[in-house]
């Protein structure tokens, strides 16, 4: 069952040579599953990353729920870390990571007129909803983004360590302490907070590259909830049009009733957005699933144009 509502408001301010007309609309829509076929308790629309991410429909739930394998924890809620110093993913259960569909959509349009000039501004927005993007996760694994600077140096939270003769990374107490055997000291260490499989605090040191490459790798062993699922809200300057109407007398001399010259810009910029490193509207595909799953995207584009409108 699909239901919702939309509210639109308009206003006008008129002076002698100036006017301002504006309109705003807000739309809320809900799509809920009431029942599935006999014997079916879950319909999986998409199965991604070795079943680590699923988009499903379930009776009594909104369509488009996203479920993931979570990080494994003990009975006290501590994350369990394996002997390599990495998260263990719990593949025995799913946890809800959000819903693909936006909670609120709408727009805000304004037209300003002064004498023969006019300026049209069109803004739209989408609030709430998640997007699934494995390519963003792969970019994190490869260290391509600014947020992967964390742990790469002492200035970004990296811990100091040296490598002993057995190839084991040994944590040092601070950045000013040298290795006892004169070995090279590195400052890109990571110790993931959690406990080992026997319940003791994790002390295994890994380097930043190992952390990113494994935590955000392909498949069900990765932390997909953080690497591949993102909030997807934005406010966008959709279109700006600056126009000039030729004075009526001048247009009549050219045997026209009116002539209007316009400069047009579309998809100019985001005023605000939660998603980094990906244009939320550049995903490939037109159905509702493709709007919320990025498996490859087109380059984001903006366009500029010039138009002349003449009426007889």
Protein backbone atom coordinates (compact mmCIF):
# COMPACT_ATOMS: atom_id res chain seq x y z
CA UNK A 1 0.00 0.00 0.00
CA UNK A 2 1.31 3.37 -1.03
CA UNK A 3 0.05 6.55 0.58
CA UNK A 4 1.21 10.04 1.38
CA UNK A 5 0.44 13.71 1.19
CA UNK A 6 1.82 16.86 -0.37
CA UNK A 7 1.51 20.45 0.77
CA UNK A 8 2.23 23.48 -1.40
CA UNK A 9 2.34 27.12 -0.36
CA UNK A 10 2.77 30.19 -2.55
CA UNK A 11 3.30 33.85 -1.75
CA UNK A 12 3.73 37.12 -3.65
CA UNK A 13 5.29 40.45 -2.85
CA UNK A 14 4.57 43.21 -5.35
CA UNK A 15 5.93 46.76 -5.40
CA UNK A 16 6.05 49.39 -8.11
CA UNK A 17 8.95 48.05 -10.14
CA UNK A 18 9.74 44.94 -8.15
CA UNK A 19 7.97 41.65 -7.45
CA UNK A 20 8.84 38.43 -5.69
CA UNK A 21 6.81 35.26 -6.22
CA UNK A 22 7.77 32.14 -4.30
CA UNK A 23 6.44 28.65 -3.74
CA UNK A 24 7.44 25.75 -1.53
CA UNK A 25 6.16 22.21 -1.45
CA UNK A 26 6.65 19.29 0.93
CA UNK A 27 5.80 15.69 0.05
CA UNK A 28 5.79 12.64 2.32
CA UNK A 29 5.18 9.19 0.90
CA UNK A 30 5.05 5.75 2.50
CA UNK A 31 5.12 2.37 0.78
CA UNK A 32 4.29 -0.48 3.15
CA UNK A 33 4.12 -4.20 2.56
CA UNK A 34 0.97 -5.80 4.02
CA UNK A 35 1.38 -9.35 2.73
CA UNK A 36 3.42 -11.57 0.42
CA UNK A 37 2.59 -14.81 -1.33
CA UNK A 38 1.72 -17.90 0.67
CA UNK A 39 4.75 -19.33 2.41
CA UNK A 40 6.93 -16.28 1.64
CA UNK A 41 8.05 -14.29 4.66
CA UNK A 42 10.65 -12.14 2.91
CA UNK A 43 11.18 -10.95 -0.65
CA UNK A 44 14.79 -10.09 -1.46
CA UNK A 45 15.00 -7.41 -4.15
CA UNK A 46 18.79 -7.29 -4.21
CA UNK A 47 21.49 -9.47 -2.69
CA UNK A 48 24.91 -7.80 -2.61
CA UNK A 49 28.44 -8.46 -1.41
CA UNK A 50 28.05 -12.20 -0.92
CA UNK A 51 24.67 -11.76 0.83
CA UNK A 52 26.24 -9.31 3.31
CA UNK A 53 23.76 -6.62 2.16
CA UNK A 54 20.14 -7.25 1.24
CA UNK A 55 17.28 -5.00 0.17
CA UNK A 56 14.06 -6.68 1.22
CA UNK A 57 10.29 -6.45 1.57
CA UNK A 58 8.63 -7.94 4.64
CA UNK A 59 5.03 -7.94 5.83
CA UNK A 60 4.35 -5.06 8.18
CA UNK A 61 7.48 -3.18 7.09
CA UNK A 62 8.25 -0.36 4.67
CA UNK A 63 9.49 -1.45 1.28
CA UNK A 64 13.21 -0.97 0.67
CA UNK A 65 14.61 -1.90 4.08
CA UNK A 66 18.36 -2.56 4.06
CA UNK A 67 19.84 -5.37 6.15
CA UNK A 68 23.51 -6.16 6.72
CA UNK A 69 25.73 -8.62 8.53
CA UNK A 70 26.85 -6.80 11.69
CA UNK A 71 30.19 -6.85 13.46
CA UNK A 72 30.29 -9.72 15.93
CA UNK A 73 30.05 -8.84 19.62
CA UNK A 74 30.24 -10.71 22.92
CA UNK A 75 27.49 -10.80 25.54
CA UNK A 76 28.68 -7.42 26.87
CA UNK A 77 28.50 -5.70 23.48
CA UNK A 78 32.27 -5.64 22.90
CA UNK A 79 33.39 -6.14 19.32
CA UNK A 80 35.25 -9.42 18.84
CA UNK A 81 38.60 -9.08 17.07
CA UNK A 82 40.33 -11.96 15.32
CA UNK A 83 43.98 -12.96 15.69
CA UNK A 84 44.91 -10.68 12.81
CA UNK A 85 43.57 -7.64 14.63
CA UNK A 86 40.47 -7.21 12.46
CA UNK A 87 36.72 -7.24 13.05
CA UNK A 88 34.87 -10.53 12.89
CA UNK A 89 31.62 -10.25 10.95
CA UNK A 90 28.60 -12.10 12.32
CA UNK A 91 27.12 -13.99 9.36
CA UNK A 92 24.45 -15.71 11.43
CA UNK A 93 22.10 -12.71 11.58
CA UNK A 94 21.06 -9.48 9.86
CA UNK A 95 20.53 -6.06 11.39
CA UNK A 96 18.57 -3.23 9.82
CA UNK A 97 20.79 -0.46 8.44
CA UNK A 98 18.02 1.85 7.24
CA UNK A 99 15.67 2.29 4.32
CA UNK A 100 16.42 3.37 0.76
CA UNK A 101 13.43 5.66 0.27
CA UNK A 102 13.55 9.34 1.28
CA UNK A 103 11.30 10.46 4.09
CA UNK A 104 10.59 13.93 2.69
CA UNK A 105 10.97 15.46 -0.77
CA UNK A 106 10.07 18.84 -2.18
CA UNK A 107 11.23 22.10 -3.65
CA UNK A 108 11.45 25.85 -3.28
CA UNK A 109 11.01 28.14 -6.30
CA UNK A 110 11.45 31.89 -6.49
CA UNK A 111 10.99 34.48 -9.22
CA UNK A 112 12.35 37.98 -8.72
CA UNK A 113 11.40 40.70 -11.21
CA UNK A 114 12.79 44.20 -11.45
CA UNK A 115 11.67 46.29 -14.40
CA UNK A 116 12.66 44.22 -17.47
CA UNK A 117 14.93 41.80 -15.58
CA UNK A 118 13.92 38.57 -13.90
CA UNK A 119 15.75 35.92 -11.87
CA UNK A 120 14.30 32.42 -11.39
CA UNK A 121 15.76 30.12 -8.73
CA UNK A 122 14.67 26.49 -8.40
CA UNK A 123 15.80 24.48 -5.39
CA UNK A 124 14.79 20.92 -4.59
CA UNK A 125 15.55 18.61 -1.72
CA UNK A 126 15.42 15.01 -0.56
CA UNK A 127 15.72 14.20 3.14
CA UNK A 128 16.22 10.81 4.75
CA UNK A 129 16.87 7.53 3.03
CA UNK A 130 20.05 5.57 2.48
CA UNK A 131 22.15 4.74 -0.55
CA UNK A 132 24.18 1.55 -0.99
CA UNK A 133 27.51 2.16 -2.71
CA UNK A 134 30.07 -0.66 -2.92
CA UNK A 135 32.30 1.57 -5.13
CA UNK A 136 32.61 4.06 -2.26
CA UNK A 137 33.69 1.19 -0.03
CA UNK A 138 36.34 0.14 -2.54
CA UNK A 139 37.59 3.73 -2.65
CA UNK A 140 38.01 3.64 1.12
CA UNK A 141 39.89 0.36 0.89
CA UNK A 142 42.24 1.94 -1.63
CA UNK A 143 42.75 5.06 0.51
CA UNK A 144 41.36 7.40 -2.13
CA UNK A 145 39.34 9.72 0.13
CA UNK A 146 40.14 12.34 2.70
CA UNK A 147 38.48 10.34 5.47
CA UNK A 148 41.07 7.59 4.99
CA UNK A 149 43.83 9.91 6.21
CA UNK A 150 42.90 8.80 9.72
CA UNK A 151 45.61 6.61 11.28
CA UNK A 152 48.11 7.23 8.48
CA UNK A 153 50.33 9.40 10.67
CA UNK A 154 50.74 10.51 14.27
CA UNK A 155 48.88 13.72 13.45
CA UNK A 156 45.81 11.76 12.31
CA UNK A 157 45.68 9.27 15.16
CA UNK A 158 48.22 6.69 14.04
CA UNK A 159 49.95 4.79 16.85
CA UNK A 160 53.76 4.33 17.06
CA UNK A 161 55.20 0.83 16.70
CA UNK A 162 58.24 -1.07 15.46
CA UNK A 163 58.61 -4.50 13.87
CA UNK A 164 60.72 -6.99 15.79
CA UNK A 165 62.83 -9.79 14.38
CA UNK A 166 59.83 -12.14 14.25
CA UNK A 167 57.88 -9.71 12.07
CA UNK A 168 55.51 -8.76 14.90
CA UNK A 169 54.41 -5.15 15.32
CA UNK A 170 55.19 -3.93 18.84
CA UNK A 171 53.34 -0.91 20.19
CA UNK A 172 55.44 1.87 21.72
CA UNK A 173 54.23 4.01 24.64
CA UNK A 174 54.47 7.33 22.78
CA UNK A 175 55.70 8.99 19.59
CA UNK A 176 59.00 10.04 21.18
CA UNK A 177 60.10 6.55 22.19
CA UNK A 178 62.49 4.74 19.90
CA UNK A 179 62.62 1.03 19.17
CA UNK A 180 64.83 -0.85 21.68
CA UNK A 181 66.76 -2.56 18.88
CA UNK A 182 67.13 0.62 16.83
CA UNK A 183 64.54 -0.48 14.28
CA UNK A 184 62.49 1.97 12.28
CA UNK A 185 59.53 3.41 14.17
CA UNK A 186 56.28 3.70 12.24
CA UNK A 187 53.37 5.98 13.13
CA UNK A 188 50.45 4.46 11.24
CA UNK A 189 49.43 1.86 13.79
CA UNK A 190 45.84 0.88 14.58
CA UNK A 191 44.53 -1.16 17.51
CA UNK A 192 40.82 -1.81 17.01
CA UNK A 193 38.87 -1.44 20.22
CA UNK A 194 37.38 -4.77 21.26
CA UNK A 195 38.21 -8.14 22.74
CA UNK A 196 39.82 -11.25 21.36
CA UNK A 197 37.95 -14.53 20.99
CA UNK A 198 39.03 -15.51 24.54
CA UNK A 199 37.65 -12.29 26.02
CA UNK A 200 40.88 -10.36 26.67
CA UNK A 201 41.30 -6.79 25.39
CA UNK A 202 42.64 -6.64 21.85
CA UNK A 203 46.26 -5.47 21.63
CA UNK A 204 47.17 -6.54 18.09
CA UNK A 205 48.71 -3.69 16.13
CA UNK A 206 48.00 -3.41 12.41
CA UNK A 207 49.08 -0.69 10.00
CA UNK A 208 46.59 1.73 8.48
CA UNK A 209 46.79 0.16 5.02
CA UNK A 210 45.93 -3.27 6.43
CA UNK A 211 43.03 -1.77 8.34
CA UNK A 212 41.47 -0.10 5.31
CA UNK A 213 42.18 -2.86 2.80
CA UNK A 214 40.55 -5.52 4.96
CA UNK A 215 37.82 -3.59 6.78
CA UNK A 216 36.39 -2.24 3.52
CA UNK A 217 37.19 -5.10 1.18
CA UNK A 218 34.68 -6.80 -1.13
CA UNK A 219 32.32 -9.32 0.35
CA UNK A 220 30.85 -10.50 3.60
CA UNK A 221 34.02 -10.19 5.69
CA UNK A 222 33.99 -6.40 5.33
CA UNK A 223 32.33 -3.84 7.57
CA UNK A 224 29.68 -3.05 4.98
CA UNK A 225 27.45 -1.02 7.27
CA UNK A 226 30.11 1.70 7.49
CA UNK A 227 31.78 1.30 4.10
CA UNK A 228 28.89 0.76 1.70
CA UNK A 229 25.77 2.34 3.26
CA UNK A 230 25.38 6.09 3.61
CA UNK A 231 22.83 8.73 4.51
CA UNK A 232 21.54 10.33 1.32
CA UNK A 233 19.98 13.73 2.01
CA UNK A 234 20.57 16.86 -0.01
CA UNK A 235 19.39 20.34 -0.95
CA UNK A 236 20.27 21.25 -4.53
CA UNK A 237 20.27 24.39 -6.63
CA UNK A 238 18.49 22.80 -9.55
CA UNK A 239 18.19 25.72 -11.95
CA UNK A 240 18.98 29.42 -12.23
CA UNK A 241 17.58 31.53 -15.08
CA UNK A 242 18.48 35.19 -15.58
CA UNK A 243 16.27 36.87 -18.18
CA UNK A 244 15.93 40.24 -19.85
CA UNK A 245 12.78 41.32 -21.68
CA UNK A 246 13.42 43.74 -24.49
CA UNK A 247 11.27 46.87 -24.07
CA UNK A 248 7.93 46.56 -25.84
CA UNK A 249 8.66 49.41 -28.22
CA UNK A 250 11.94 47.89 -29.35
CA UNK A 251 10.32 44.49 -29.84
CA UNK A 252 7.49 46.04 -31.89
CA UNK A 253 9.96 47.78 -34.16
CA UNK A 254 11.36 44.33 -34.92
CA UNK A 255 7.79 43.15 -35.64
CA UNK A 256 7.53 41.02 -32.48
CA UNK A 257 5.20 41.31 -29.53
CA UNK A 258 7.97 40.35 -27.09
CA UNK A 259 11.60 39.21 -27.06
CA UNK A 260 13.26 37.63 -24.03
CA UNK A 261 16.95 36.74 -23.66
CA UNK A 262 17.89 34.21 -20.98
CA UNK A 263 21.00 32.70 -19.41
CA UNK A 264 20.29 29.25 -17.96
CA UNK A 265 22.24 27.05 -15.56
CA UNK A 266 21.03 23.59 -14.47
CA UNK A 267 22.26 21.17 -11.79
CA UNK A 268 24.61 23.87 -10.57
CA UNK A 269 25.60 22.77 -7.07
CA UNK A 270 24.50 21.25 -3.79
CA UNK A 271 23.71 23.73 -1.08
CA UNK A 272 24.03 20.89 1.44
CA UNK A 273 24.38 17.13 1.27
CA UNK A 274 25.33 14.23 3.51
CA UNK A 275 26.97 12.11 0.81
CA UNK A 276 30.64 12.69 -0.01
CA UNK A 277 32.64 11.51 -3.04
CA UNK A 278 29.51 10.60 -5.02
CA UNK A 279 26.75 12.60 -6.68
CA UNK A 280 23.53 11.13 -5.24
CA UNK A 281 21.79 11.53 -8.60
CA UNK A 282 24.48 10.01 -10.81
CA UNK A 283 23.70 6.33 -10.23
CA UNK A 284 23.02 4.27 -13.34
CA UNK A 285 19.43 3.14 -13.87
CA UNK A 286 15.94 4.56 -13.63
CA UNK A 287 13.89 2.27 -11.37
CA UNK A 288 13.57 2.89 -7.64
CA UNK A 289 16.19 0.27 -6.76
CA UNK A 290 18.83 1.85 -8.96
CA UNK A 291 18.19 5.22 -7.38
CA UNK A 292 19.32 3.77 -4.06
CA UNK A 293 22.08 1.39 -5.19
CA UNK A 294 25.29 2.66 -6.73
CA UNK A 295 27.01 -0.05 -8.74
CA UNK A 296 28.71 2.41 -11.03
CA UNK A 297 27.86 6.00 -11.80
CA UNK A 298 28.02 8.55 -14.57
CA UNK A 299 30.11 11.66 -14.20
CA UNK A 300 28.12 14.43 -12.51
CA UNK A 301 27.42 17.25 -14.95
CA UNK A 302 26.09 20.79 -14.88
CA UNK A 303 24.89 22.61 -17.97
CA UNK A 304 24.79 26.21 -19.12
CA UNK A 305 22.68 27.62 -21.91
CA UNK A 306 21.40 30.71 -23.65
CA UNK A 307 17.94 31.13 -25.11
CA UNK A 308 15.99 33.72 -27.08
CA UNK A 309 12.18 33.60 -26.93
CA UNK A 310 10.23 35.65 -29.46
CA UNK A 311 6.47 35.88 -29.83
CA UNK A 312 4.56 37.30 -32.81
